[in-house]
């Protein structure tokens, strides 16, 4: 069966510090991978998606970036965090018939 | 722009009663799926039900069913025999181009004992 792992679960980082969130998928090959952000009490905003190794599509211009160094690994990064980067970050993999989400990372930038 | 609208920010329902959550969408895709996801307080996103747009028959999954009106681009979720464990945020999702989906702003449902 397919599983998705996302870590860390919570993170408190100072403004200006770097960020690295990691997501890995097991039990499937060549998955479509996604990073979403959810602000408090809000819907999900698509940040990045990837349909193959090294292929990244950006939906929202900002100081975040994504990479896919391996088929089933998706990384969200930032060189310098802003206060506005605080939120709940969700990784997902999926096909046309639906997504499976990771358990999320709660990021607080202080 | 392709959009998903959930016009009910919050709803409540008595335990064992039935509730309907509304969703309208706008997509230029021809063959697509629509989804309802549940996000309980744990914040884990859980797929509740999906509808294939080329199927006229409304999808059902145990106590959950949809009312899909393709021409009106409406996709509502009906929860029958509501249970306390149904308390959660519910998100509707629609395709936004190839490979990706956009989500509505959610409806917070509270089931009352």
CSV table of C-alpha atoms in Angstrom, one decimal:
chain,number,residue,atom,x,y,z
A,1,UNK,CA,0.0,0.0,0.0
A,2,UNK,CA,1.0,3.6,-0.6
A,3,UNK,CA,2.1,5.7,2.3
A,4,UNK,CA,3.4,9.3,2.6
A,5,UNK,CA,5.7,10.6,5.3
A,6,UNK,CA,6.2,14.2,6.1
A,7,UNK,CA,8.4,15.8,8.7
A,8,UNK,CA,8.9,17.5,11.0
A,9,UNK,CA,5.5,17.8,12.6
A,10,UNK,CA,6.1,21.1,14.2
A,11,UNK,CA,8.8,23.7,13.7
A,12,UNK,CA,9.5,27.1,15.3
A,13,UNK,CA,12.0,29.1,13.3
A,14,UNK,CA,13.3,32.7,13.7
A,15,UNK,CA,12.8,35.2,10.9
A,16,UNK,CA,15.7,35.0,8.4
A,17,UNK,CA,16.5,31.4,9.1
A,18,UNK,CA,16.5,28.7,6.5
A,19,UNK,CA,13.8,26.1,6.1
A,20,UNK,CA,13.7,22.5,4.8
A,21,UNK,CA,10.6,20.3,5.0
A,22,UNK,CA,10.8,16.8,3.6
A,23,UNK,CA,8.2,14.5,2.2
A,24,UNK,CA,8.7,10.9,0.9
A,25,UNK,CA,6.2,8.5,-0.6
A,26,UNK,CA,6.4,4.7,-0.5
A,27,UNK,CA,4.6,2.0,-2.5
A,28,UNK,CA,4.3,3.8,-5.8
A,29,UNK,CA,6.5,5.1,-8.5
A,30,UNK,CA,6.6,8.3,-10.5
A,31,UNK,CA,3.9,10.0,-8.3
A,32,UNK,CA,2.7,13.5,-8.8
A,33,UNK,CA,3.8,15.4,-5.7
A,34,UNK,CA,2.4,18.6,-4.2
A,35,UNK,CA,3.1,21.2,-1.5
A,36,UNK,CA,0.1,23.1,-0.2
A,37,UNK,CA,0.0,25.7,2.6
A,38,UNK,CA,-3.0,26.3,4.8
A,39,UNK,CA,-3.2,29.6,6.8
A,40,UNK,CA,-5.1,29.5,10.0
A,41,UNK,CA,-8.8,28.8,9.4
A,42,UNK,CA,-8.3,29.0,5.7
A,43,UNK,CA,-8.3,26.8,2.6
A,44,UNK,CA,-5.4,25.2,0.9
A,45,UNK,CA,-3.1,27.1,-1.4
A,46,UNK,CA,-1.1,25.2,-3.9
A,47,UNK,CA,2.6,26.2,-3.7
A,48,UNK,CA,4.4,23.7,-5.9
A,49,UNK,CA,3.9,20.5,-7.8
A,50,UNK,CA,6.1,18.0,-9.6
A,51,UNK,CA,5.3,15.3,-12.1
A,52,UNK,CA,8.8,13.9,-12.3
A,53,UNK,CA,12.3,14.1,-11.0
A,54,UNK,CA,13.8,17.5,-11.3
A,55,UNK,CA,10.5,19.0,-12.6
A,56,UNK,CA,9.0,21.7,-10.5
A,57,UNK,CA,6.1,24.0,-11.2
A,58,UNK,CA,5.6,27.0,-9.0
A,59,UNK,CA,2.1,28.4,-8.4
A,60,UNK,CA,2.9,31.3,-6.1
A,61,UNK,CA,5.9,33.5,-6.5
A,62,UNK,CA,7.5,33.9,-3.0
A,63,UNK,CA,10.7,33.2,-1.1
A,64,UNK,CA,10.0,29.4,-1.0
A,65,UNK,CA,11.4,26.8,-3.4
A,66,UNK,CA,10.9,23.1,-4.0
A,67,UNK,CA,13.1,20.3,-5.2
A,68,UNK,CA,12.6,16.7,-6.2
A,69,UNK,CA,16.0,15.0,-6.0
A,70,UNK,CA,14.6,11.5,-6.1
A,71,UNK,CA,11.4,10.0,-7.6
A,72,UNK,CA,9.6,9.8,-4.3
A,73,UNK,CA,11.1,12.7,-2.4
A,74,UNK,CA,9.9,16.2,-2.4
A,75,UNK,CA,11.5,19.0,-0.4
A,76,UNK,CA,10.2,22.5,0.4
A,77,UNK,CA,12.9,25.1,1.2
A,78,UNK,CA,13.6,28.7,2.0
A,79,UNK,CA,16.8,30.5,2.4
A,80,UNK,CA,15.4,33.2,4.7
A,81,UNK,CA,12.0,32.8,6.3
A,82,UNK,CA,9.5,35.6,6.7
A,83,UNK,CA,6.8,36.0,9.3
A,84,UNK,CA,4.3,35.5,6.6
A,85,UNK,CA,5.6,32.0,5.9
A,86,UNK,CA,4.0,30.8,9.1
A,87,UNK,CA,1.2,28.2,8.4
A,88,UNK,CA,0.4,24.6,8.1
A,89,UNK,CA,2.2,22.9,5.2
A,90,UNK,CA,0.9,19.8,3.6
A,91,UNK,CA,2.6,17.4,1.2
A,92,UNK,CA,0.4,15.2,-1.0
A,93,UNK,CA,0.8,12.7,-3.8
A,94,UNK,CA,-1.9,11.8,-6.2
A,95,UNK,CA,-3.4,11.0,-9.5
A,96,UNK,CA,-6.6,12.2,-11.2
A,97,UNK,CA,-8.6,10.1,-8.8
A,98,UNK,CA,-7.5,11.9,-5.7
A,99,UNK,CA,-4.7,12.9,-3.4
A,100,UNK,CA,-3.2,11.3,-0.3
A,101,UNK,CA,-1.9,13.8,2.2
A,102,UNK,CA,0.9,13.7,4.7
A,103,UNK,CA,0.2,14.6,8.3
A,104,UNK,CA,1.4,18.2,7.8
A,105,UNK,CA,4.0,20.5,9.4
A,106,UNK,CA,3.0,23.4,11.6
A,107,UNK,CA,5.5,26.1,10.9
A,108,UNK,CA,5.7,29.2,13.2
A,109,UNK,CA,8.1,31.9,12.2
A,110,UNK,CA,9.0,34.1,15.2
B,1,UNK,CA,-9.7,31.8,-13.4
B,2,UNK,CA,-10.8,28.4,-12.2
B,3,UNK,CA,-12.5,28.7,-8.8
B,4,UNK,CA,-14.1,26.7,-6.0
B,5,UNK,CA,-16.7,28.3,-3.8
B,6,UNK,CA,-18.0,27.1,-0.5
B,7,UNK,CA,-20.5,29.6,0.7
B,8,UNK,CA,-21.1,28.2,4.1
B,9,UNK,CA,-18.2,29.0,6.5
B,10,UNK,CA,-19.8,27.2,9.4
B,11,UNK,CA,-22.7,24.8,9.9
B,12,UNK,CA,-24.0,22.8,12.8
B,13,UNK,CA,-26.3,19.7,12.9
B,14,UNK,CA,-27.8,17.6,15.6
B,15,UNK,CA,-26.5,14.1,16.0
B,16,UNK,CA,-28.4,11.6,13.8
B,17,UNK,CA,-29.7,14.4,11.6
B,18,UNK,CA,-28.8,15.1,8.0
B,19,UNK,CA,-26.8,18.1,6.7
B,20,UNK,CA,-25.8,19.3,3.2
B,21,UNK,CA,-22.7,21.2,2.5
B,22,UNK,CA,-22.6,23.3,-0.7
B,23,UNK,CA,-19.9,23.7,-3.3
B,24,UNK,CA,-19.8,25.3,-6.7
B,25,UNK,CA,-16.8,25.2,-9.0
B,26,UNK,CA,-15.6,26.4,-12.4
B,27,UNK,CA,-13.3,24.4,-14.5
B,28,UNK,CA,-12.4,24.2,-18.2
B,29,UNK,CA,-11.6,20.5,-18.0
B,30,UNK,CA,-13.8,18.0,-19.8
B,31,UNK,CA,-13.2,14.8,-18.0
B,32,UNK,CA,-12.4,15.2,-14.3
B,33,UNK,CA,-13.0,14.2,-10.8
B,34,UNK,CA,-14.4,16.2,-7.9
B,35,UNK,CA,-13.6,15.6,-4.3
B,36,UNK,CA,-14.7,16.2,-0.8
B,37,UNK,CA,-12.0,16.1,1.9
B,38,UNK,CA,-12.5,16.1,5.7
B,39,UNK,CA,-10.0,17.7,8.0
B,40,UNK,CA,-10.7,16.8,11.7
B,41,UNK,CA,-9.0,18.6,14.6
B,42,UNK,CA,-5.9,16.5,14.0
B,43,UNK,CA,-5.6,18.4,10.7
B,44,UNK,CA,-5.0,15.1,8.7
B,45,UNK,CA,-6.7,15.5,5.3
B,46,UNK,CA,-9.0,12.5,4.6
B,47,UNK,CA,-10.7,11.8,1.3
B,48,UNK,CA,-14.4,11.5,1.9
B,49,UNK,CA,-15.9,10.9,-1.5
B,50,UNK,CA,-15.1,11.5,-5.2
B,51,UNK,CA,-17.3,12.0,-8.2
B,52,UNK,CA,-16.4,11.3,-11.8
B,53,UNK,CA,-17.8,14.1,-13.9
B,54,UNK,CA,-18.7,11.9,-16.8
B,55,UNK,CA,-20.9,9.8,-14.6
B,56,UNK,CA,-24.4,11.0,-14.1
B,57,UNK,CA,-25.0,8.8,-11.1
B,58,UNK,CA,-24.2,10.5,-7.8
B,59,UNK,CA,-21.5,8.9,-5.8
B,60,UNK,CA,-22.2,7.4,-2.4
B,61,UNK,CA,-20.0,6.2,0.4
B,62,UNK,CA,-21.8,4.8,3.4
B,63,UNK,CA,-23.4,7.9,5.1
B,64,UNK,CA,-21.9,10.3,2.6
B,65,UNK,CA,-23.4,11.1,-0.8
B,66,UNK,CA,-23.1,13.9,-3.3
B,67,UNK,CA,-25.6,15.8,-5.4
B,68,UNK,CA,-23.7,16.5,-8.6
B,69,UNK,CA,-25.2,19.0,-11.1
B,70,UNK,CA,-22.7,19.2,-13.9
B,71,UNK,CA,-24.5,21.9,-15.9
B,72,UNK,CA,-24.8,24.1,-12.8
B,73,UNK,CA,-21.3,23.2,-11.7
B,74,UNK,CA,-22.6,22.3,-8.3
B,75,UNK,CA,-21.3,19.5,-6.1
B,76,UNK,CA,-22.9,19.3,-2.7
B,77,UNK,CA,-22.1,16.8,0.1
B,78,UNK,CA,-24.9,15.2,2.1
B,79,UNK,CA,-24.1,13.6,5.4
B,80,UNK,CA,-26.8,11.3,6.8
B,81,UNK,CA,-27.1,10.1,10.4
B,82,UNK,CA,-24.5,12.7,11.5
B,83,UNK,CA,-22.1,11.5,14.1
B,84,UNK,CA,-19.9,13.4,16.6
B,85,UNK,CA,-16.9,12.1,14.7
B,86,UNK,CA,-18.1,14.0,11.6
B,87,UNK,CA,-17.1,17.3,13.3
B,88,UNK,CA,-14.4,18.7,11.1
B,89,UNK,CA,-13.6,21.1,8.3
B,90,UNK,CA,-14.8,20.0,4.9
B,91,UNK,CA,-13.2,21.0,1.7
B,92,UNK,CA,-14.4,20.7,-1.8
B,93,UNK,CA,-11.8,20.3,-4.6
B,94,UNK,CA,-12.0,20.8,-8.4
B,95,UNK,CA,-9.4,20.5,-11.1
B,96,UNK,CA,-7.4,23.5,-12.1
B,97,UNK,CA,-5.6,22.5,-15.2
B,98,UNK,CA,-3.6,19.3,-15.7
B,99,UNK,CA,-2.2,17.5,-12.7
B,100,UNK,CA,-3.5,19.9,-10.0
B,101,UNK,CA,-6.6,20.7,-7.9
B,102,UNK,CA,-7.7,23.8,-6.1
B,103,UNK,CA,-9.7,23.7,-2.9
B,104,UNK,CA,-12.5,25.8,-1.5
B,105,UNK,CA,-12.1,27.8,1.7
B,106,UNK,CA,-13.9,25.1,3.7
B,107,UNK,CA,-17.0,24.6,5.8
B,108,UNK,CA,-16.6,24.1,9.5
B,109,UNK,CA,-19.1,21.5,10.6
B,110,UNK,CA,-20.0,20.9,14.2
B,111,UNK,CA,-22.2,17.9,15.2
B,112,UNK,CA,-24.1,18.6,18.4
B,113,UNK,CA,-24.9,15.9,20.9
